[in-house]
Structure formats: structure tokens, C-alpha cells
Coordinates of C-alpha atoms in Angstrom, one line a residue:
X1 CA 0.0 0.0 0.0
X2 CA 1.3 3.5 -0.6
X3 CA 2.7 4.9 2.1
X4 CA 1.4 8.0 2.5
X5 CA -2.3 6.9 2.1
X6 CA -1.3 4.3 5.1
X7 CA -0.6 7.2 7.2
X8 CA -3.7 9.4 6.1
X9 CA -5.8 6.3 6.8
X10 CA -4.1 5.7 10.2
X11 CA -4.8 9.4 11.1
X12 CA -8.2 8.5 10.3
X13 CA -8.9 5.8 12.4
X14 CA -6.8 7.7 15.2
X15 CA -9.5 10.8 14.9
X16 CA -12.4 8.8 14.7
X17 CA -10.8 6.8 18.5
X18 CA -10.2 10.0 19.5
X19 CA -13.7 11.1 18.8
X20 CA -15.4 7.4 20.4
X21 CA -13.2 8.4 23.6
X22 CA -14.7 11.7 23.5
X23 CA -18.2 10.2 23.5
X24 CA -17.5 7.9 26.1
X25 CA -15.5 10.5 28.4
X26 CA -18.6 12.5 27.9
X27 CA -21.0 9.7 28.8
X28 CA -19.1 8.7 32.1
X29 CA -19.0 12.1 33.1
X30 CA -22.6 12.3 32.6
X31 CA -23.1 9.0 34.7
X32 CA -20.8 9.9 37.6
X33 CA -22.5 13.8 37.9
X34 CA -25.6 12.1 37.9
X35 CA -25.2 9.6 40.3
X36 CA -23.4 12.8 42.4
X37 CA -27.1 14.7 42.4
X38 CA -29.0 11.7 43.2
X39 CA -26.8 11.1 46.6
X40 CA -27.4 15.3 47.1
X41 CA -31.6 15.4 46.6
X42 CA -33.1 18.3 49.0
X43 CA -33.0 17.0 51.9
X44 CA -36.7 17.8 52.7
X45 CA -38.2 15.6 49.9
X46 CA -41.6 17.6 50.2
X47 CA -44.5 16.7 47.9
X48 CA -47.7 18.2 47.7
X49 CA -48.9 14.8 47.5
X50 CA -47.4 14.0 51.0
X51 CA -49.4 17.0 52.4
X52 CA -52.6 15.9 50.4
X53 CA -52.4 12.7 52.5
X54 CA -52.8 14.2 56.0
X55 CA -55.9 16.2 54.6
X56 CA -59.4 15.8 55.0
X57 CA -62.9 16.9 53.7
X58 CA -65.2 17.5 50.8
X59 CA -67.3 20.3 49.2
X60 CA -66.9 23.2 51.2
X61 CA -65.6 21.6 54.7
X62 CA -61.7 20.9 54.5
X63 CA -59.6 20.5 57.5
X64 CA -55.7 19.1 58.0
X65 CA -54.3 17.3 60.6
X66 CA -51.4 18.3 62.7
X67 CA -49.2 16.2 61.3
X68 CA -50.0 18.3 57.7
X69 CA -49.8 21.2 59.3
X70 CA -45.9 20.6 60.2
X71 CA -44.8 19.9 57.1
X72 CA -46.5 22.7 55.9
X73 CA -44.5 24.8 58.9
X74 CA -41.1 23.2 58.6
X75 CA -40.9 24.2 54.6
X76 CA -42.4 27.6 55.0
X77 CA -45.3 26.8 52.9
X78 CA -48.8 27.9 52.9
X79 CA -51.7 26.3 51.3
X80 CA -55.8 26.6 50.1
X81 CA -58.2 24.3 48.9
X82 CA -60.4 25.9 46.1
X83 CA -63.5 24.1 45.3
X84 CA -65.0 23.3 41.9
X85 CA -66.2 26.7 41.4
X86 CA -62.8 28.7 42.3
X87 CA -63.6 29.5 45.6
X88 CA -60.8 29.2 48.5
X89 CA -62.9 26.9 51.2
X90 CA -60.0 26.2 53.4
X91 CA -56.9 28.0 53.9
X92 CA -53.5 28.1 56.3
X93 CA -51.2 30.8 56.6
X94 CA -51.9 32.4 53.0
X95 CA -50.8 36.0 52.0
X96 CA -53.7 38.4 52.7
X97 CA -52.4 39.9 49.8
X98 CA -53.7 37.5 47.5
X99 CA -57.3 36.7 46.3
X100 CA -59.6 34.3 48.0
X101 CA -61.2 34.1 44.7
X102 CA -59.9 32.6 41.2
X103 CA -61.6 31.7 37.5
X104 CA -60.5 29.1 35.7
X105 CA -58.3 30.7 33.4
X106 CA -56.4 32.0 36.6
X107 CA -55.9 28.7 37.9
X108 CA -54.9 27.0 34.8
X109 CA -52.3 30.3 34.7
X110 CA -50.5 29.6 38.3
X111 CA -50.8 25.8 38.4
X112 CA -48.1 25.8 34.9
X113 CA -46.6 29.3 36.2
X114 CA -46.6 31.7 39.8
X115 CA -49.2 33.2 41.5
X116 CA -47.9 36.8 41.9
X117 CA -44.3 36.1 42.1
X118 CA -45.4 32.7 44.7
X119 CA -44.5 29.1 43.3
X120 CA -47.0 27.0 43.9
X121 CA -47.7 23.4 43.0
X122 CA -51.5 22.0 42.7
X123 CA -53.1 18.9 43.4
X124 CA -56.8 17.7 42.3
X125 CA -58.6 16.0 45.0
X126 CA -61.2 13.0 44.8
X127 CA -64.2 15.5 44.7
X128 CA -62.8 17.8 41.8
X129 CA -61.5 20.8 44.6
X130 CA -57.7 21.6 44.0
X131 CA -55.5 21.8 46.8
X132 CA -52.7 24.4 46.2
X133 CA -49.4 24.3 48.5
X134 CA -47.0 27.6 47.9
X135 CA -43.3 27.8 48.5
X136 CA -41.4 30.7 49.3
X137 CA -40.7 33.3 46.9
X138 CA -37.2 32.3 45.6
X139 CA -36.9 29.2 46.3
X140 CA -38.2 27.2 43.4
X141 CA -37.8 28.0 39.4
X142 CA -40.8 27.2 37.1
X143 CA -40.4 26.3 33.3
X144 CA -42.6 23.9 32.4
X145 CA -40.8 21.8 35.3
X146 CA -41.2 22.5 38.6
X147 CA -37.6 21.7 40.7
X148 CA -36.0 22.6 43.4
X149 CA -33.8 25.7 42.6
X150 CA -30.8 24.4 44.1
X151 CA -31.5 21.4 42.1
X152 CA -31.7 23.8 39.0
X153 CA -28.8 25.5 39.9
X154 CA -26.9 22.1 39.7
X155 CA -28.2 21.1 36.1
X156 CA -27.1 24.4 35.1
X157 CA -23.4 23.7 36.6
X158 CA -23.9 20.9 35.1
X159 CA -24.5 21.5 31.5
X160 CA -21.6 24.0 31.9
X161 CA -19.4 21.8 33.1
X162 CA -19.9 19.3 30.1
X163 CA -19.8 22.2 27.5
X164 CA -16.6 23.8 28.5
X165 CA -15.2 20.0 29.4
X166 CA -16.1 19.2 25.7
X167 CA -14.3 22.6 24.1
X168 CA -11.1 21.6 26.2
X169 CA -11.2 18.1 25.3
X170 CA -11.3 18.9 21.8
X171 CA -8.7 20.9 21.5
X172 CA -6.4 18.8 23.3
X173 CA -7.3 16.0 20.6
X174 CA -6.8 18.3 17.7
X175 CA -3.5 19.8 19.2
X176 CA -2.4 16.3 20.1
X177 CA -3.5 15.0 16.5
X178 CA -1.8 18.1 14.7
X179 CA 1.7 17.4 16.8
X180 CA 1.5 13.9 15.5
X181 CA 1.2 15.0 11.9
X182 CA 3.4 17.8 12.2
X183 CA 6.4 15.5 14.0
X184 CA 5.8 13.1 10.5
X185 CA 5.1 15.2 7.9
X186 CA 7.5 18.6 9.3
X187 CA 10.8 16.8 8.5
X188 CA 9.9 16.0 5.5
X189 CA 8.6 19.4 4.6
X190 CA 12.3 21.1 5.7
X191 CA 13.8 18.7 3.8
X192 CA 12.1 19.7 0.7
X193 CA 12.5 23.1 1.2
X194 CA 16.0 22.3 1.8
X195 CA 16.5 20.3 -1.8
X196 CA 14.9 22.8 -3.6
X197 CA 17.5 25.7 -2.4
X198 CA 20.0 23.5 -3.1
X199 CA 20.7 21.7 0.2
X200 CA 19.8 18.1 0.8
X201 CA 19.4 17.2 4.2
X202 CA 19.0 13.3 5.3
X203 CA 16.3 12.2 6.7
X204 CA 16.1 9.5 9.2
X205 CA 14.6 6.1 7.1
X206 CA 12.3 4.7 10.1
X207 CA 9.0 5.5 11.4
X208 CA 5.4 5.0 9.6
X209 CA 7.2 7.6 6.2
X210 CA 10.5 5.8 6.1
X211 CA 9.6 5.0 2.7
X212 CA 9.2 8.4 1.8
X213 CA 12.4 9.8 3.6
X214 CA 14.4 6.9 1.9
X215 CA 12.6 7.9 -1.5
X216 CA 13.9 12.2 -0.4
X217 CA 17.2 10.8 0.4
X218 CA 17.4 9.0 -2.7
X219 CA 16.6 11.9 -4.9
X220 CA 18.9 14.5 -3.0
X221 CA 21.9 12.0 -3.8
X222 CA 20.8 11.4 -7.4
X223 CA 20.4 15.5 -7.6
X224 CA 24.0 15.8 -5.8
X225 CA 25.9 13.4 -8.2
X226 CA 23.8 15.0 -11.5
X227 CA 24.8 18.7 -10.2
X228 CA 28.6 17.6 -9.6
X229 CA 28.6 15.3 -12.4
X230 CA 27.7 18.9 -14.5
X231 CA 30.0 21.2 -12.8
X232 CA 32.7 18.5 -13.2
X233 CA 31.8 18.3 -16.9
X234 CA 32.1 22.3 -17.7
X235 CA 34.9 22.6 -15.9
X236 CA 36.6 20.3 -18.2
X237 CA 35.0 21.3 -21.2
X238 CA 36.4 24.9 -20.6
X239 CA 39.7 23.8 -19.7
X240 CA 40.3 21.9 -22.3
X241 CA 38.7 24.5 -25.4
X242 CA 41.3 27.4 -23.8
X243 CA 44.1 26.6 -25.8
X244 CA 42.2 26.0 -28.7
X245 CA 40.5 29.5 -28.6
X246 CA 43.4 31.4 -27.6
X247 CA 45.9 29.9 -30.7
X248 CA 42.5 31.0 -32.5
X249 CA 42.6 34.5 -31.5
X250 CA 46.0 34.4 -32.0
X251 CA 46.2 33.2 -35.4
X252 CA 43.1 35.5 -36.4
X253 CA 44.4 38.5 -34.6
X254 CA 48.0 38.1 -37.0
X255 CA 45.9 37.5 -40.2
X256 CA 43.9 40.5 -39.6
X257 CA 47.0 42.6 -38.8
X258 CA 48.6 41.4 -41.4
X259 CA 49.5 44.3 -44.7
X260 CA 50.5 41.1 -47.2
X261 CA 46.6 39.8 -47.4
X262 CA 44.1 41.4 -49.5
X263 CA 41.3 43.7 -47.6
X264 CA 38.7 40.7 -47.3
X265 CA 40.9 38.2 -46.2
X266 CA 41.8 40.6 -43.0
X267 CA 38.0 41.4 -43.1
X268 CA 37.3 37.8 -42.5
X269 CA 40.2 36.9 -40.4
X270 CA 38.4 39.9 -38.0
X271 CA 35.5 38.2 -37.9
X272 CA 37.3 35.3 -36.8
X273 CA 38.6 37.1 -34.0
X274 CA 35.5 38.4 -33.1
X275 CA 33.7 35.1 -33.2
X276 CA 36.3 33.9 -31.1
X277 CA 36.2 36.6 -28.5
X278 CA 32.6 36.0 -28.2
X279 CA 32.9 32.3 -28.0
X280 CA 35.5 32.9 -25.2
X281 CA 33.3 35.3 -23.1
X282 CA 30.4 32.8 -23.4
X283 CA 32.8 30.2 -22.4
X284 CA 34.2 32.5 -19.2
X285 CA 30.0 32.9 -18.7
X286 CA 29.0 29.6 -18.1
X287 CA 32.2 29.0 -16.0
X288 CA 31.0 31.9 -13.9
X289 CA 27.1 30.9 -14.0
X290 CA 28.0 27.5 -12.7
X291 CA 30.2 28.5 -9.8
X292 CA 27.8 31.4 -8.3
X293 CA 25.2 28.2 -8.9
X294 CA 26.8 26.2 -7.0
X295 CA 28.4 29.2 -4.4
X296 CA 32.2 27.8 -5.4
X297 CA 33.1 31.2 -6.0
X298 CA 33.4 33.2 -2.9
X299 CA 32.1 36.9 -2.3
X300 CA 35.0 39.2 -1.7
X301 CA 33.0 42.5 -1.0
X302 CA 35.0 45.6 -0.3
X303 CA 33.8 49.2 -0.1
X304 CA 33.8 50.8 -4.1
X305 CA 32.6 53.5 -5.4
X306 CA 29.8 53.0 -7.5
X307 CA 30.3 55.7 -10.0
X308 CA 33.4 54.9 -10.6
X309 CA 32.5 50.8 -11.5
X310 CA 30.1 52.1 -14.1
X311 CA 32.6 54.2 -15.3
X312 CA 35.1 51.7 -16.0
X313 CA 32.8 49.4 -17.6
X314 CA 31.5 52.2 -20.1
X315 CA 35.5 52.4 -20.9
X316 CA 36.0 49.0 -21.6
X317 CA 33.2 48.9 -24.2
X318 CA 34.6 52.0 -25.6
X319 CA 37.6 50.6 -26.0
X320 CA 36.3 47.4 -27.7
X321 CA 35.8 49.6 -30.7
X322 CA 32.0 50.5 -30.5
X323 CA 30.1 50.9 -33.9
X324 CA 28.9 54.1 -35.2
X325 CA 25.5 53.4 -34.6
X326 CA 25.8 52.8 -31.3
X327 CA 26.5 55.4 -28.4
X328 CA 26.9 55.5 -24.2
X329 CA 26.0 58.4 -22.4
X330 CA 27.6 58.1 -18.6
X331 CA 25.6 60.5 -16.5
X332 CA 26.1 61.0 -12.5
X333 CA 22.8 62.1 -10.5
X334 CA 25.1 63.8 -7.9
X335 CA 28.7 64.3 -9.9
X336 CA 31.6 64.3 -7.7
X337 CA 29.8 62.8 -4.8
X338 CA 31.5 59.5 -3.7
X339 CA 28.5 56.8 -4.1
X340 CA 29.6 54.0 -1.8
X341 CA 28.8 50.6 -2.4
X342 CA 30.0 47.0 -0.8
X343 CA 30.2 44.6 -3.8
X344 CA 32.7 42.5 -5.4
X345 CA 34.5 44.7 -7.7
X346 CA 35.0 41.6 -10.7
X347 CA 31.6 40.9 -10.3
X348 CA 30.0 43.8 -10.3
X349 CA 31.9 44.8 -13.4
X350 CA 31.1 41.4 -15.3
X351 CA 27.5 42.6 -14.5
X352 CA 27.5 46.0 -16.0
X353 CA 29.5 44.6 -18.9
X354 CA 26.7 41.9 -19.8
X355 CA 24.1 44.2 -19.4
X356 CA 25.4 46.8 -21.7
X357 CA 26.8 44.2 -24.4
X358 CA 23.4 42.8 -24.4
X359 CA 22.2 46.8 -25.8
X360 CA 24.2 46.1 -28.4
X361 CA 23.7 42.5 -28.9
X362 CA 20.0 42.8 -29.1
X363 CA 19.8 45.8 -31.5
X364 CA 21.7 45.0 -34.6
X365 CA 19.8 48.9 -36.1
X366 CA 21.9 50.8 -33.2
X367 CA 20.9 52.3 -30.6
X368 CA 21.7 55.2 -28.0
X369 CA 22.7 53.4 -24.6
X370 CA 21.9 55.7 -21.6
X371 CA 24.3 54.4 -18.1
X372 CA 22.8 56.3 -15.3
X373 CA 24.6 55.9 -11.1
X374 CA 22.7 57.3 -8.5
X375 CA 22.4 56.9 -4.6
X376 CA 19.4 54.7 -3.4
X377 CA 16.8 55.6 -0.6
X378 CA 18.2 52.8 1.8
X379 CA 21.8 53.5 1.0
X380 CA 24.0 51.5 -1.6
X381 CA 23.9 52.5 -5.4
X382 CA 21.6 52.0 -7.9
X383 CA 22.6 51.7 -11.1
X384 CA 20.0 52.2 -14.4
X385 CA 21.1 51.1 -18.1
X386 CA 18.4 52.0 -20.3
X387 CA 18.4 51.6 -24.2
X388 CA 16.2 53.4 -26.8
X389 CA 16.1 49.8 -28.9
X390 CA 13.5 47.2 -30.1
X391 CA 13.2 46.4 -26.8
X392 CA 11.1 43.7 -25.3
X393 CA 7.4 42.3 -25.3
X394 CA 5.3 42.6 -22.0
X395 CA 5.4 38.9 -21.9
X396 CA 9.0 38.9 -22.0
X397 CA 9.3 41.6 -19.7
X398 CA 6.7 39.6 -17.1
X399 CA 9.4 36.5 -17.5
X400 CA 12.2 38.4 -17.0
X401 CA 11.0 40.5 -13.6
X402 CA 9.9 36.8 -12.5
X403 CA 13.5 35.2 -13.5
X404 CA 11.8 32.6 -15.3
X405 CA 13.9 30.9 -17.9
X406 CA 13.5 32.3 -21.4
X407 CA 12.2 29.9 -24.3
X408 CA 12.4 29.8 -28.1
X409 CA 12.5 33.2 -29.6
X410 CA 13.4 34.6 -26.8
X411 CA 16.8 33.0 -26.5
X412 CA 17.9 35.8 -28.3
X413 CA 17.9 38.1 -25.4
X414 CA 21.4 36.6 -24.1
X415 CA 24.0 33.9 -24.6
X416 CA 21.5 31.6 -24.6
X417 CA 20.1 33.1 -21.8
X418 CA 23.4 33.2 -19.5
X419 CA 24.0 37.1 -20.1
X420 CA 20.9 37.8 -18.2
X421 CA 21.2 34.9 -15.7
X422 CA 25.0 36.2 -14.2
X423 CA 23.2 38.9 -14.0
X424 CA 20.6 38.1 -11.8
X425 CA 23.1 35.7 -9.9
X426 CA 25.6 38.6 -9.3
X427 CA 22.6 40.6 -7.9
X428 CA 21.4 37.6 -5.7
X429 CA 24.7 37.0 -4.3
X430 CA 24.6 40.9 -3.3
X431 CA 21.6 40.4 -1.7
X432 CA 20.7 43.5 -4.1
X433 CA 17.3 43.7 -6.6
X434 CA 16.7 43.7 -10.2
X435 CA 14.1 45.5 -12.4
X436 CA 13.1 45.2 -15.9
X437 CA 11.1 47.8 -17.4
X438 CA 10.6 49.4 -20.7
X439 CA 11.9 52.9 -21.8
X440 CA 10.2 55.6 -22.9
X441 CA 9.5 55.9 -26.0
X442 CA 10.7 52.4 -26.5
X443 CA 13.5 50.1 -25.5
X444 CA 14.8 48.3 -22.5
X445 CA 15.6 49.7 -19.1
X446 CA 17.2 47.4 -16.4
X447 CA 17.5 49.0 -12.6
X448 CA 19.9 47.2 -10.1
X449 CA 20.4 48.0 -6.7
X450 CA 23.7 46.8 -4.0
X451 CA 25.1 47.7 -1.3
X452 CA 22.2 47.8 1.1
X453 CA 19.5 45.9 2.9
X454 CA 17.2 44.4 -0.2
X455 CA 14.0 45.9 -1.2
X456 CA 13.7 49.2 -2.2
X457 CA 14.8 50.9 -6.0

């Protein structure tokens, strides 16, 4: 049986026990309070019938013995007999307050409820008069059932006790329940979360998932041998195409310089070169890409100033011999102020480099490159490269703000996509943010932020 449906179906059975013990807890506390009242009854036990027994009489002559008259005495009650027409015949100790008098609508009124605030209980005697017996005001509570009101105040405690009992209980079987699922299922969880950033953690193969955890484990070392089995592979890839491409560039670099070749031989043997330069920088690229992956290559971070990284990057594609139809504006939002910035200074320059060989890259027609360095609101520097080019659709901007892989026609916005990906892992290992957004009119504008606590542009 799958093992995960084994351990939803024992939870299962485990809440429903939980719930039968709830029933049963709730029907021997039930028991036990009941049996509690029946040992604490009033201790008087007096019934109207018990008083109806020691009295005597019929029609309009009624008379109670002594021994009727006590009881009535020791609980503080009074009492009338009314015969068949309503009239009070016989009475003892009764409130000259109330009437001697009473229709049938009244006495069909106090026998269910009071008579003026008194409790009273009736009985019909053998020649159709009613003998009525009335407690103290207070001491009994009548709805629909006529008890004892320290007996009603017990039912109440009662019913409270069982409702509050039942809350408790219930939560102790849902936090006790929710424990055991989080002590199976948390591990598990952390060690997901764990092999998705990269780090596998073991898990521990025993318990009711240890075919899960073994499964985890075995798909953390599979994942671990796959990614070293990669880096392993690029990193001899690389080392062994260096010499190659460098007697290239070497070769093409002479041929180009060379005055005994004709003009399109030199021509060609430049595009060689260049070919071979690119080739080379996509080679360094997915050297780079695989070690911030894969956090080989440590973060030297040293206070810079920011202006003066973007400075030296703009330079260096300068120097490369920019076309005609391209052009770089360098522009400081505060000039001569020293924009400090903690970064690593190779890194930081690889990024701007990408980004602004990926303006030209991406707009074969030309275009005017615009390099902007200003101070950010939570300190650091933000640096904005902004093109006036084809830029990009808002499907492919949505993508790129999401760092979602490019596809297809889309490739074409980077080295096969590893341009843009440094990029993004040179701002990640910054702890910095990255923007795309579109110029105005049109184009491509990309805002990064270091050298600060992450968040805000």
C-alpha cells in the first residue's frame, strides 16, 4: 500500500478513536454527575402529595391534621383548597395579599406558572377541589418543570461543566492529533524546502514515512551526483577549449594585422577574432554561471565607489571599438559625490558589462545606450542602463522580472540566456534587486540596486 495513504488512513482511524473516547468520556461524566445529584436530593423531599395525605374533607368543609400542618410549617409553605367553582374553602397561613377568589383561566395560569411572584404546586382531589401548596418566593424555578432551585442551579453547573469540558477536550485532541502530523510530515517538509535551495538534508529512514524519507534521500543523492557530475563536466569542457580559442585569436588577430593579405581576407580573419572573442566570453559565462550556482566562488565584498564601476565598464566597451550606430551616455545624478557601495569589484563589473553588451547584442539597427549611477533611498547605489532599442514584449518583460527561464524566440535576449542569468546571480549573491522595465519611447531599461538591505529601487 502506498505509504502515504497508510498514514492518512491511520490518522483516520486515530480521529475517529479520538472522537469514540470523547463520546465515552462525555458519557461517564454524565453517569458519575448524575449519580453525584441523586446522593445530594433536598434534603426535605416535600411533595404536595405528601401534604394531600394528611388532609381531609369534601365540598366546602376541609380541615388538615397536625401532622400536615408541620410539614407545611417546617418548609415555610402555605396552602388553600379551592373548590369546583374557584372559591378558597380552606386555607392556612396564606398571603392576605392574594385573592380568595380565582376563575379558571387564573388557575390554569399559576398551576403551569406563579401566582404573583409565589411558586406554587397543585393537586386535584377525589371531589374535583384543587389543593394548592405555595413555596417561598425564591426558592423554586418554574419552566414547564417545577424543581427545586438548588437542584436547577446544579443542572445548570452541570451543563456547563460538560460544555466547557467538551471545548477543552477537543482541543487537546486536535493539538495532540496536529503534533502527531506535524512531527511526521515537518521533516519532510524542511527537507524539501532544503533540496529545492540546493541543500539536501537526510532524513532519518524509520517510522510510519520511512519510505518516503528513503525515497527524499534518494533523490537528494541522485540530484547531488547530476549537479557535480555537470560542474565536473564544464569545468573540463572549458579547460580543455582554452588553448584552442586562444591559438585561434591568436592566429586570427596576426591574419587581420597582417598588410601582405588582401582587404577581405583581413576582413574575414576579423570576424574570426570576433567570433572567437565571443565564443571565449560565453565560455568564461557559463564557467562563472555554474560556480555562483553552485556558491564555489566566494564573495570578496570591499567598499567601491559606485560611480566609478560604471565608469570603468562604459570604458572598456569604448575601448572594444563601439560601432557608429551605437552610443553610451555616462551620467552622475550627484557628480563628484563618492557613491559608496559593498560589492565585489569583478563581479559587479562582469554585471554591468553583460548588461550593456546585451544593448548592443540585441539591437543590430543601433541604438543610444543611456548608463545612469545614483544613490538609493536605503543607502547603496543604484545603477539604471536603459536603451532606446526594439526592446522587449510585456510577456518577456513579465518573465524576466519573475526570473523565469526564457524559451524559443526569446533566447535571443542573451547567450542563450546566460548574459541575463549572471546577471541576476551577481545581484542575488549581493543580496541586491533587479528590475526590468521598458523605456520611454521604447527600449529596454534594467534598474539594479547593492550595497544595502534588499528591497527598495
Amino acid at each position: 500500500m502506498n505509504p502515504v495513504r497508510r498514514f492518512f488512513r491511520r490518522y483516520v482511524f486515530s480521529v475517529v478513536g479520538l472522537l469514540g473516547l470523547l463520546v465515552a468520556a462525555n458519557m461517564a461524566v454524565l453517569v458519575i454527575l448524575l449519580g453525584f445529584s441523586e446522593l445530594h436530593t433536598p434534603s426535605d423531599g416535600f411533595q404536595i402529595t405528601d401534604f394531600c395525605d394528611h388532609l381531609a374533607g369534601a365540598g366546602d368543609s376541609w380541615a388538615a391534621d397536625s401532622q400536615g400542618l408541620a410539614l407545611l410549617d417546617r418548609n415555610q409553605c402555605w396552602a388553600m383548597v379551592l373548590n369546583p367553582a374557584g372559591q378558597a374553602v380552606w386555607e392556612y397561613q396564606m398571603p392576605d395579599s392574594l385573592p380568595r377568589s380565582y376563575t379558571a383561566a387564573q388557575i390554569a395560569q399559576f398551576s403551569r406558572w406563579y401566582l404573583e411572584d409565589w411558586p406554587v404546586t397543585v393537586w386535584g382531589l377525589e371531589d374535583g377541589s384543587l389543593a394548592v401548596v405555595g413555596r417561598p418566593k425564591g426558592s423554586m424555578a418554574k419552566y414547564y418543570l417545577s424543581v427545586e432551585l438548588d437542584y436547577w442551579d446544579f443542572l445548570t453547573l452541570l451543563a456547563c461543566v460538560l460544555f466547557y469540558g467538551n471545548i477543552l477536550l477537543v482541543v487537546v485532541l486536535f493539538i495532540h492529533s496536529a503534533r502527531r502530523v506535524e512531527k511526521a510530515m515537518g521533516p519532510i517538509l524542511n527537507a524539501i524546502r532544503s533540496l529545492a535551495d540546493g541543500r539536501p538534508v537526510p532524513l532519518p529512514e524509520e517510522g510510519e514515512l520511512a519510505e518516503i524519507n528513503a525515497s527524499l534521500n534518494r533523490a537528494a543523492a541522485y540530484m547531488t551526483r547530476k549537479d557535480n557530475t555537470r560542474a565536473e563536466w564544464i569545468r573540463g569542457v572549458s579547460h580543455d577549449i582554452r588553448t584552442p580559442l586562444s591559438v585561434m585569436l591568436g592566429y586570427a588577430s596576426e591574419l587581420e594585422d597582417s598588410p601582405e593579405l588582401p582587404g577581405w581576407a583581413r576582413q574575414r580573419a576579423g570576424s574570426i577574432r570576433r567570433q572567437t572573442e565571443r565564443l571565449t566570453r560565453l565560455v568564461a559565462d557559463l564557467n562563472l554561471t555554474t560556480r555562483l550556482e553552485y556558491a564555489l566562488r566566494p564573495i570578496t565584498c570591499q567598499k567601491l565607489d559606485g560611480a566609478e564601476l560604471a565608469r570603468q565598464a562604459v570604458s572598456e566597451v569604448l575601448n572594444e571599438g563601439l560601432e557608429d550606430r551605437y552610443s553610451i551616455a555616462f551620467t552622475e545624478e550627484k557628480p563628484g559625490a563618492h557613491l559608496e557601495v559593498a560589492a565585489d569589484p569583478a563581479l559587479v563589473d562582469r554585471m554591468l558589462l553583460n548588461l550593456l553588451r546585451n544593448c548592443i547584442r540585441h539591437n543590430p539597427g543601433g541604438c543610444a545606450i543611456s548608463v545612469t549611477v545614483a544613490p538609493a533611498k536605503e543607502g547603496g547605489c543604484l545603477f539604471v542602463i536603459a536603451d532606446d532599442g526594439v526592446g522587449v514584449s510585456p510577456a518577456q518583460l513579465v518573465r524576466l522580472n519573475r526570473g523565469t527561464p526564457l524559451s524559443g524566440e526569446a533566447d535571443s535576449l542573451g547567450e542563450h540566456g546566460l548574459g541575463l542569468r549572471i546577471v541576476r546571480q551577481i545581484v542575488r549573491a549581493h543580496k541586491g534587486r533587479l528590475e526590468f522595465g521598458n523605456a520611454l519611447p521604447h527600449g529596454l531599461r534594467v534598474s539594479i540596486w547593492i550595497g544595502g538591505p534588499a528591497g527598495q529601487l
